[in-house]
PDB file of C-alpha atoms in Angstrom:
ATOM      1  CA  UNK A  30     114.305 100.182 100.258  1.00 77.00           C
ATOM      2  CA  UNK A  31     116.344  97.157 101.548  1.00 90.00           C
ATOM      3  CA  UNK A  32     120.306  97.567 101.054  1.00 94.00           C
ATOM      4  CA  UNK A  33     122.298  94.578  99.762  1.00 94.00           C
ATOM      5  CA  UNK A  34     123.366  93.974 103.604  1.00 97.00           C
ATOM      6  CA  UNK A  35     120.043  93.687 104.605  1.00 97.00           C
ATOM      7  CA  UNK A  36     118.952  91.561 102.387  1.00 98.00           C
ATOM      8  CA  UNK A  37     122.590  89.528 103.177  1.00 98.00           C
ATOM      9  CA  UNK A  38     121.352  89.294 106.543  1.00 98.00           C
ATOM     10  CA  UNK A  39     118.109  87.574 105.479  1.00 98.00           C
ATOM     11  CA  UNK A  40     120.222  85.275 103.595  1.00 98.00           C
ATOM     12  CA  UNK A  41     122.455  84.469 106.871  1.00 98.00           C
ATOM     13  CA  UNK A  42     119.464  83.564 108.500  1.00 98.00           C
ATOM     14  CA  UNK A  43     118.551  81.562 105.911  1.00 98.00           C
ATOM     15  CA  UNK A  44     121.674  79.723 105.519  1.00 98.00           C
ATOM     16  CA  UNK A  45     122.018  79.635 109.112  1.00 97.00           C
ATOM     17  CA  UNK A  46     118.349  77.097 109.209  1.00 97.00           C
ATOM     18  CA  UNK A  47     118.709  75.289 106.234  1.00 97.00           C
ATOM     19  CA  UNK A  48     122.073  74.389 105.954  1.00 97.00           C
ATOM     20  CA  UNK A  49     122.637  70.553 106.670  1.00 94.00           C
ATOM     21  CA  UNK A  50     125.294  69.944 109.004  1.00 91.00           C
ATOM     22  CA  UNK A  51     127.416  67.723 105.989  1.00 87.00           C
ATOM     23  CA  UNK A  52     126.902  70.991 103.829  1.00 91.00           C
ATOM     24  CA  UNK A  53     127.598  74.269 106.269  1.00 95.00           C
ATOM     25  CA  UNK A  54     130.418  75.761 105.734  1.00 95.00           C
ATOM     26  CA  UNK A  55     131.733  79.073 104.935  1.00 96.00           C
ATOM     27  CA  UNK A  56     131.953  78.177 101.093  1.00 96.00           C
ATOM     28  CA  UNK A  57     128.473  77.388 101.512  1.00 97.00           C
ATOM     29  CA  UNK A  58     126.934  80.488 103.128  1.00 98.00           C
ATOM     30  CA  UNK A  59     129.482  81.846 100.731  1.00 98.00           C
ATOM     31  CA  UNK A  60     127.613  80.621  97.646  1.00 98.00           C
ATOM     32  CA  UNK A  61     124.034  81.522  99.807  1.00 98.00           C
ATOM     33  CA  UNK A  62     125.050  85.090  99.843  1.00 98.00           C
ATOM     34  CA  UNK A  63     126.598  85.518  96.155  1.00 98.00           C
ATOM     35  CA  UNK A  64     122.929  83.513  95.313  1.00 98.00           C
ATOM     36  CA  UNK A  65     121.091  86.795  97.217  1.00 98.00           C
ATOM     37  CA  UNK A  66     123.156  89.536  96.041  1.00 97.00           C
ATOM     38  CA  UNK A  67     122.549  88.645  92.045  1.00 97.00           C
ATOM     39  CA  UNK A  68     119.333  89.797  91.595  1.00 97.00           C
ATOM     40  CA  UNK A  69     120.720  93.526  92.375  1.00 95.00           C
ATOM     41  CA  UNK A  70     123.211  92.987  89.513  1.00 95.00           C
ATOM     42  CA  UNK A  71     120.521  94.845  87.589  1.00 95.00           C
ATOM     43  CA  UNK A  72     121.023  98.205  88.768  1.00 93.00           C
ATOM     44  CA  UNK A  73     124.686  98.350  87.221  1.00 94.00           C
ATOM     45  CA  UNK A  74     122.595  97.918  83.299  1.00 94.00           C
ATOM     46  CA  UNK A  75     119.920 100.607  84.627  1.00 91.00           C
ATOM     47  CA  UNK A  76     121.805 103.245  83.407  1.00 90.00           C
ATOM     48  CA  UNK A  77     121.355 101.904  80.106  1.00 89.00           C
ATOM     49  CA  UNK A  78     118.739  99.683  79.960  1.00 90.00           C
ATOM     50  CA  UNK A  79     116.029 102.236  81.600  1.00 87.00           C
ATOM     51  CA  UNK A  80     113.817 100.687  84.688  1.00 90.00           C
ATOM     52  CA  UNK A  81     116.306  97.363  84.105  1.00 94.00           C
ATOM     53  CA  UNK A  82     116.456  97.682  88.052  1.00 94.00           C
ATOM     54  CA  UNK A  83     114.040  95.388  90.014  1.00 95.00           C
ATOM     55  CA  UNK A  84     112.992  93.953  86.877  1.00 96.00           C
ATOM     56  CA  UNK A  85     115.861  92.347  84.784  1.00 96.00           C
ATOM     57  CA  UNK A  86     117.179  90.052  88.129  1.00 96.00           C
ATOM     58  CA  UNK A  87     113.571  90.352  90.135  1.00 96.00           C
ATOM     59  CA  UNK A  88     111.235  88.511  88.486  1.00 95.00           C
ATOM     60  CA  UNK A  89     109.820  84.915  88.849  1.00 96.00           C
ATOM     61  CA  UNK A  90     110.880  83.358  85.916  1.00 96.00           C
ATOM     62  CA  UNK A  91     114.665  83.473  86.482  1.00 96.00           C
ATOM     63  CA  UNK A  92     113.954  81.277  89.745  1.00 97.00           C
ATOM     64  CA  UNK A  93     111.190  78.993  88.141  1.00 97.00           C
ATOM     65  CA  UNK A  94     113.967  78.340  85.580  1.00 97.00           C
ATOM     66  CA  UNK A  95     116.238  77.373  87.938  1.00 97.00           C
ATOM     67  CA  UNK A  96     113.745  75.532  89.670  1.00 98.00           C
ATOM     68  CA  UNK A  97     113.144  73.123  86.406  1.00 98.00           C
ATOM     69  CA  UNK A  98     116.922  73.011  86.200  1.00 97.00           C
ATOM     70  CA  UNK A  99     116.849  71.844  89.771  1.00 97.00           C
ATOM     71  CA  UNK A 100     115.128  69.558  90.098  1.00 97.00           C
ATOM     72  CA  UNK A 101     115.710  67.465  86.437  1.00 97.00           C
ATOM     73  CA  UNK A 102     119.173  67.260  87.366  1.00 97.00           C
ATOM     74  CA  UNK A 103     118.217  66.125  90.700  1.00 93.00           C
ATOM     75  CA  UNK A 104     114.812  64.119  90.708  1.00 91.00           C
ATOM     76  CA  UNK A 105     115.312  63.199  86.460  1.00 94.00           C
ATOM     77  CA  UNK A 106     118.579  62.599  85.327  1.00 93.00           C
ATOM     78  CA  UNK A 107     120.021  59.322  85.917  1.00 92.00           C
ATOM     79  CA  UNK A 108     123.084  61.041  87.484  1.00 93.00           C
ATOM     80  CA  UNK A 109     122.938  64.540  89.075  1.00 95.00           C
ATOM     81  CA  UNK A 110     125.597  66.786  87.162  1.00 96.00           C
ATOM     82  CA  UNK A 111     126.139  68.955  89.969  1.00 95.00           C
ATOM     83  CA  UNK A 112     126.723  65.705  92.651  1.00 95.00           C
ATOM     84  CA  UNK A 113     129.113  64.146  90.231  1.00 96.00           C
ATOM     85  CA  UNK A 114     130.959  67.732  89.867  1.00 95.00           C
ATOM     86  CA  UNK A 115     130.414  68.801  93.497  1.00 94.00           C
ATOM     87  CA  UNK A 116     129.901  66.095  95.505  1.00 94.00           C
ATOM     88  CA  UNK A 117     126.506  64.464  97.514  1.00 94.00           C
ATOM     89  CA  UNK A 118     125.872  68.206  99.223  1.00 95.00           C
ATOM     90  CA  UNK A 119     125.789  70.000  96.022  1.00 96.00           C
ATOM     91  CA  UNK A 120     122.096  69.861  95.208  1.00 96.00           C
ATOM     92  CA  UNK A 121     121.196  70.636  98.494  1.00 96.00           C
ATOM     93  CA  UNK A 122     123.256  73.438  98.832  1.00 97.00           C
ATOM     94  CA  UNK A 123     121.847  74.635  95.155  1.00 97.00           C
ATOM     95  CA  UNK A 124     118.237  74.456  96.745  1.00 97.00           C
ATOM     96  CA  UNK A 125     119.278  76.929  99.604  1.00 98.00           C
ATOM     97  CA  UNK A 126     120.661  79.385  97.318  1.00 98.00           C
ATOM     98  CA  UNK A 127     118.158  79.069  95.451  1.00 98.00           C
ATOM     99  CA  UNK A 128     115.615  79.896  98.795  1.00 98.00           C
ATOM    100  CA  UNK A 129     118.710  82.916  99.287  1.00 98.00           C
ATOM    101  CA  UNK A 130     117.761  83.996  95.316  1.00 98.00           C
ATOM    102  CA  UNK A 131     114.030  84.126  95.942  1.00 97.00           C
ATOM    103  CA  UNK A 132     112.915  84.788  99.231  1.00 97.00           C
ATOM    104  CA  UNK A 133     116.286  87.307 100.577  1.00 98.00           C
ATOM    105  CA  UNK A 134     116.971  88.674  97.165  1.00 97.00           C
ATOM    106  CA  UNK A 135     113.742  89.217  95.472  1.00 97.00           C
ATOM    107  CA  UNK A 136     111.083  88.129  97.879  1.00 96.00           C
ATOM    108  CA  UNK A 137     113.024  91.351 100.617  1.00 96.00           C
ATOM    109  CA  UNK A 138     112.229  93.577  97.406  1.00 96.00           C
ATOM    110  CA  UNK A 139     108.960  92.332  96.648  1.00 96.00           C
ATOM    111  CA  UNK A 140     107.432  92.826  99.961  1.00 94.00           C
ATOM    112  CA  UNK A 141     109.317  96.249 101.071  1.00 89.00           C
ATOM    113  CA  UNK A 142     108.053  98.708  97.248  1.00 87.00           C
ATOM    114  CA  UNK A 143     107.995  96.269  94.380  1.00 93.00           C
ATOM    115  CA  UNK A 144     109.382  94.466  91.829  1.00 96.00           C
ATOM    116  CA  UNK A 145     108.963  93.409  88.249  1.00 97.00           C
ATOM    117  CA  UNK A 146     107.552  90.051  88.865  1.00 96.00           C
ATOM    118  CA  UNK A 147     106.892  89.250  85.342  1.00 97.00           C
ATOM    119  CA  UNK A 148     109.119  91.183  82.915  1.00 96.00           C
ATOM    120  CA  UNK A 149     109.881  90.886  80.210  1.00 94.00           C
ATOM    121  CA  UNK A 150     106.776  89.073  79.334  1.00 96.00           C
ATOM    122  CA  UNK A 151     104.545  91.548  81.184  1.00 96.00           C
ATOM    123  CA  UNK A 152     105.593  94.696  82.101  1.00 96.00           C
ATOM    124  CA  UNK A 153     103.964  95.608  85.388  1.00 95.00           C
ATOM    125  CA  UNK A 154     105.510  96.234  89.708  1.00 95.00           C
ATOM    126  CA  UNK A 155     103.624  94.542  92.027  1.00 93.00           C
ATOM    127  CA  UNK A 156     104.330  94.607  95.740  1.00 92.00           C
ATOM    128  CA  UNK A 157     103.302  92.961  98.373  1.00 91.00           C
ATOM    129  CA  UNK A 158     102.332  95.855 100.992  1.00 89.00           C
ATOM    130  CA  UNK A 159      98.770  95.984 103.023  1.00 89.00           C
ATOM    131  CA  UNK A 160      97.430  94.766 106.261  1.00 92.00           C
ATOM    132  CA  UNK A 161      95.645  91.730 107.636  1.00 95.00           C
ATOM    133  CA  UNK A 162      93.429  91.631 110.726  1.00 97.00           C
ATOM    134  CA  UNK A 163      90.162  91.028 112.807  1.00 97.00           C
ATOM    135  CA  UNK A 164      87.639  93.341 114.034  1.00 96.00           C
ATOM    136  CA  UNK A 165      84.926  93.062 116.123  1.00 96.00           C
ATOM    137  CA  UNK A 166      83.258  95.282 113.461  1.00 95.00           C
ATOM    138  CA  UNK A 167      84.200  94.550 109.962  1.00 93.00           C
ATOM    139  CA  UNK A 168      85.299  90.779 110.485  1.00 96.00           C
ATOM    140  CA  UNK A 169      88.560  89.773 108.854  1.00 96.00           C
ATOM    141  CA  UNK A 170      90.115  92.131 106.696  1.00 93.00           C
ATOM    142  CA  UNK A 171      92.914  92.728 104.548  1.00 92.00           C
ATOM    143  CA  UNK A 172      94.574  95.004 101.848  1.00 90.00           C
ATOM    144  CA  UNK A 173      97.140  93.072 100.592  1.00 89.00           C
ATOM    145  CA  UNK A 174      95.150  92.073  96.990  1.00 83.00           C
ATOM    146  CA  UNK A 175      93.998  95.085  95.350  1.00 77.00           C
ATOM    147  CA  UNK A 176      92.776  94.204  91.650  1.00 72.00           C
ATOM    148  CA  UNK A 177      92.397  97.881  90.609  1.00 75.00           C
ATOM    149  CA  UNK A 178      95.485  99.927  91.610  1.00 74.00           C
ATOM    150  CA  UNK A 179      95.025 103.574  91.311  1.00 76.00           C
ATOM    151  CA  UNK A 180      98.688 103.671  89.507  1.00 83.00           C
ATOM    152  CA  UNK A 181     100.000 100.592  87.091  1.00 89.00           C
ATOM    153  CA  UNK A 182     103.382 100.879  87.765  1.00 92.00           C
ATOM    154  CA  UNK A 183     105.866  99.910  84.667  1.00 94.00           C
ATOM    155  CA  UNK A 184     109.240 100.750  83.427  1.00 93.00           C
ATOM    156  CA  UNK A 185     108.239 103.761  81.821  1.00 91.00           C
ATOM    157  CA  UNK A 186     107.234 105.329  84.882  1.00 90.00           C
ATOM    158  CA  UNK A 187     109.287 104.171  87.596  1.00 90.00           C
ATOM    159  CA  UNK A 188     112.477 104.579  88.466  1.00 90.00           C
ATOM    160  CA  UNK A 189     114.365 103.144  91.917  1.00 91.00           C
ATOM    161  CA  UNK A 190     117.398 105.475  93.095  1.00 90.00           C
ATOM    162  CA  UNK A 191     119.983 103.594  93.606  1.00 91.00           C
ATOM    163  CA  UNK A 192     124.004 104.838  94.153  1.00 92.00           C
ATOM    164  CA  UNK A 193     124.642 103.121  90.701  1.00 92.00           C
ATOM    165  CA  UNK A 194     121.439 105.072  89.011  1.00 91.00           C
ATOM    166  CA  UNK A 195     120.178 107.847  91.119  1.00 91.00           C
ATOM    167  CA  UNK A 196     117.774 109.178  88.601  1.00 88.00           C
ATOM    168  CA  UNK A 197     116.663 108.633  85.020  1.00 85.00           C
ATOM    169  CA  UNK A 198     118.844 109.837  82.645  1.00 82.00           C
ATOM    170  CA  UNK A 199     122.149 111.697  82.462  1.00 81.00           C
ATOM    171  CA  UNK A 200     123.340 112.879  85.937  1.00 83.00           C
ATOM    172  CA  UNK A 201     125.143 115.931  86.675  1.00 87.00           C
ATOM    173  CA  UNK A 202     128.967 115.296  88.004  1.00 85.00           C
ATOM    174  CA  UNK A 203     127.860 116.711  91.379  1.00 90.00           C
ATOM    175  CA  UNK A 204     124.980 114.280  92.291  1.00 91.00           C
ATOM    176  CA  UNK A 205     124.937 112.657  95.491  1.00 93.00           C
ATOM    177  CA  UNK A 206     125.220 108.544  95.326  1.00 92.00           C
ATOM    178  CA  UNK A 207     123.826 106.940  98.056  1.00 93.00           C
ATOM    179  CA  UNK A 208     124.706 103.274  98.978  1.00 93.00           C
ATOM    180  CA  UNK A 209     122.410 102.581 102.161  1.00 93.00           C
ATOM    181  CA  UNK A 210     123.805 100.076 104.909  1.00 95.00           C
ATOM    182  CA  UNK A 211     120.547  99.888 107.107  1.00 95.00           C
ATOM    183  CA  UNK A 212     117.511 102.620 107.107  1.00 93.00           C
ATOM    184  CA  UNK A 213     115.345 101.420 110.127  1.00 94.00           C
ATOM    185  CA  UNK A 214     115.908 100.061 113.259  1.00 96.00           C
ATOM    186  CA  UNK A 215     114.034  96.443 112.268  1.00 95.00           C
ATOM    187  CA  UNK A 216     116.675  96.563 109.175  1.00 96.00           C
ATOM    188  CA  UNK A 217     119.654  97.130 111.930  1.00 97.00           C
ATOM    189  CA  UNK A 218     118.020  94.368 114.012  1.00 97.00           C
ATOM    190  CA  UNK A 219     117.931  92.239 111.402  1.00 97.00           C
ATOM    191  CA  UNK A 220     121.722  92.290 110.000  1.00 98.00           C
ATOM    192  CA  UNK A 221     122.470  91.848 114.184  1.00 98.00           C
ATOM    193  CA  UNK A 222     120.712  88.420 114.810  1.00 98.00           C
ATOM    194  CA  UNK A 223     121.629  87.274 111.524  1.00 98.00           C
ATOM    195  CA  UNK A 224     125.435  87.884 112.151  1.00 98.00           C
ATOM    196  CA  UNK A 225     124.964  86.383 116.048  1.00 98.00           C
ATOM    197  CA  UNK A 226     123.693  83.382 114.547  1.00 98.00           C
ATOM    198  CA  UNK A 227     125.830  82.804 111.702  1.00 97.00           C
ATOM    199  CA  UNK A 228     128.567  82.787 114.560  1.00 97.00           C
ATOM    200  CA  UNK A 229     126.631  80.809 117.010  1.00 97.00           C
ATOM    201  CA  UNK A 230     126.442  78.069 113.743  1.00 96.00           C
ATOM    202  CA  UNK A 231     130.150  78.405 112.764  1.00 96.00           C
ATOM    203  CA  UNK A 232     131.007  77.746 116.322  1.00 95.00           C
ATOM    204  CA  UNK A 233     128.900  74.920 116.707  1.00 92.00           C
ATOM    205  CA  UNK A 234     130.708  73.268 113.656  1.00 87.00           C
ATOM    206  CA  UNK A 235     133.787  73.974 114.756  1.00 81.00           C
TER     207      UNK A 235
END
């Protein structure tokens, strides 16, 4: 499972690309990271709100709201609330954290063991695991789409560990919380080029 610096590092990198130069800035990456680390938010109610983790912050309609939001203030209104509050790099700085909301915070999730992509109004984890490739034999192949999992996965029977919510229900007072920092080597790799070239940016600005 991604840790919330991992999936800060993905953010980095993605602040780090599409961050004009009239918007980058540390407030910005800033707001890019804050964007990426909200979706976890839900594993502080999981403890009361059972399998609220990877479902209550990681699903698409939170960012197809935004998106709406987004782009009528943007591409409808006559005059963009957030430019008239923030100034001209406002709405382009929204869109990136809004790229830091989806792809780092969710999207890391979604592709590493699942998330709640539709909840509440359907209550099913779907991940985006499998393998894609040619052979000389079978042709292309690929498992990414399976339309008959063996397991439907829902709130009822799934639970993610986190150090907030190690397991369902009441705890003991001796239980071990772990808060992982980086659990592979790609992870480690990762949060190392996305730190190098935050500072490679920041020094170019400055």
């Amino acid at each position: 499972m991604p840790s919330t610096l991992v999936h800060l590092a993905l953010a980095g990198l993605l602040a780090a690309a599409l961050l004009r130069e009239s918007a980058f800035g540390r407030r910005a990456v800033a707001v890019v990271l804050l964007a990426t680390v909200l979706p976890d938010i839900d594993s502080f109610v999981s403890p009361f709100l059972a399998g609220a983790h990877r479902s209550l912050g990681h699903n698409v309609l939170i960012p197809v709201a935004v998106v709406g939001a987004l782009a009528y203030d943007t591409r409808v209104r006559d005059r963009s609330w957030l430019r008239d509050r923030w100034g001209d790099a406002a709405p382009h700085l929204a869109w990136v954290a809004l790229a830091g909301f989806a792809v780092a915070g969710v999207g890391l999730d979604y592709v590493a063991n699942g998330v709640n992509l539709f909840w509440p109004v359907h209550d099913q984890f779907y991940s985006l695991n499998g393998r894609a490739g040619l052979s000389n034999q079978r042709g292309f192949f690929q498992t990414f789409v399976d339309l008959t999992p063996e397991e439907v996965r829902t709130t009822e029977n799934l639970h993610y560990a986190t150090g907030v919510d190690p397991s369902p229900g009441d705890e003991p007072e001796d239980v071990e919380r772990v808060f992982p920092l980086v659990w592979a080597g790609w992870q480690l790799l990762l949060v190392a080029t996305s730190v190098a070239v935050l500072a490679v940016r920041f020094a170019r600005e400055r």
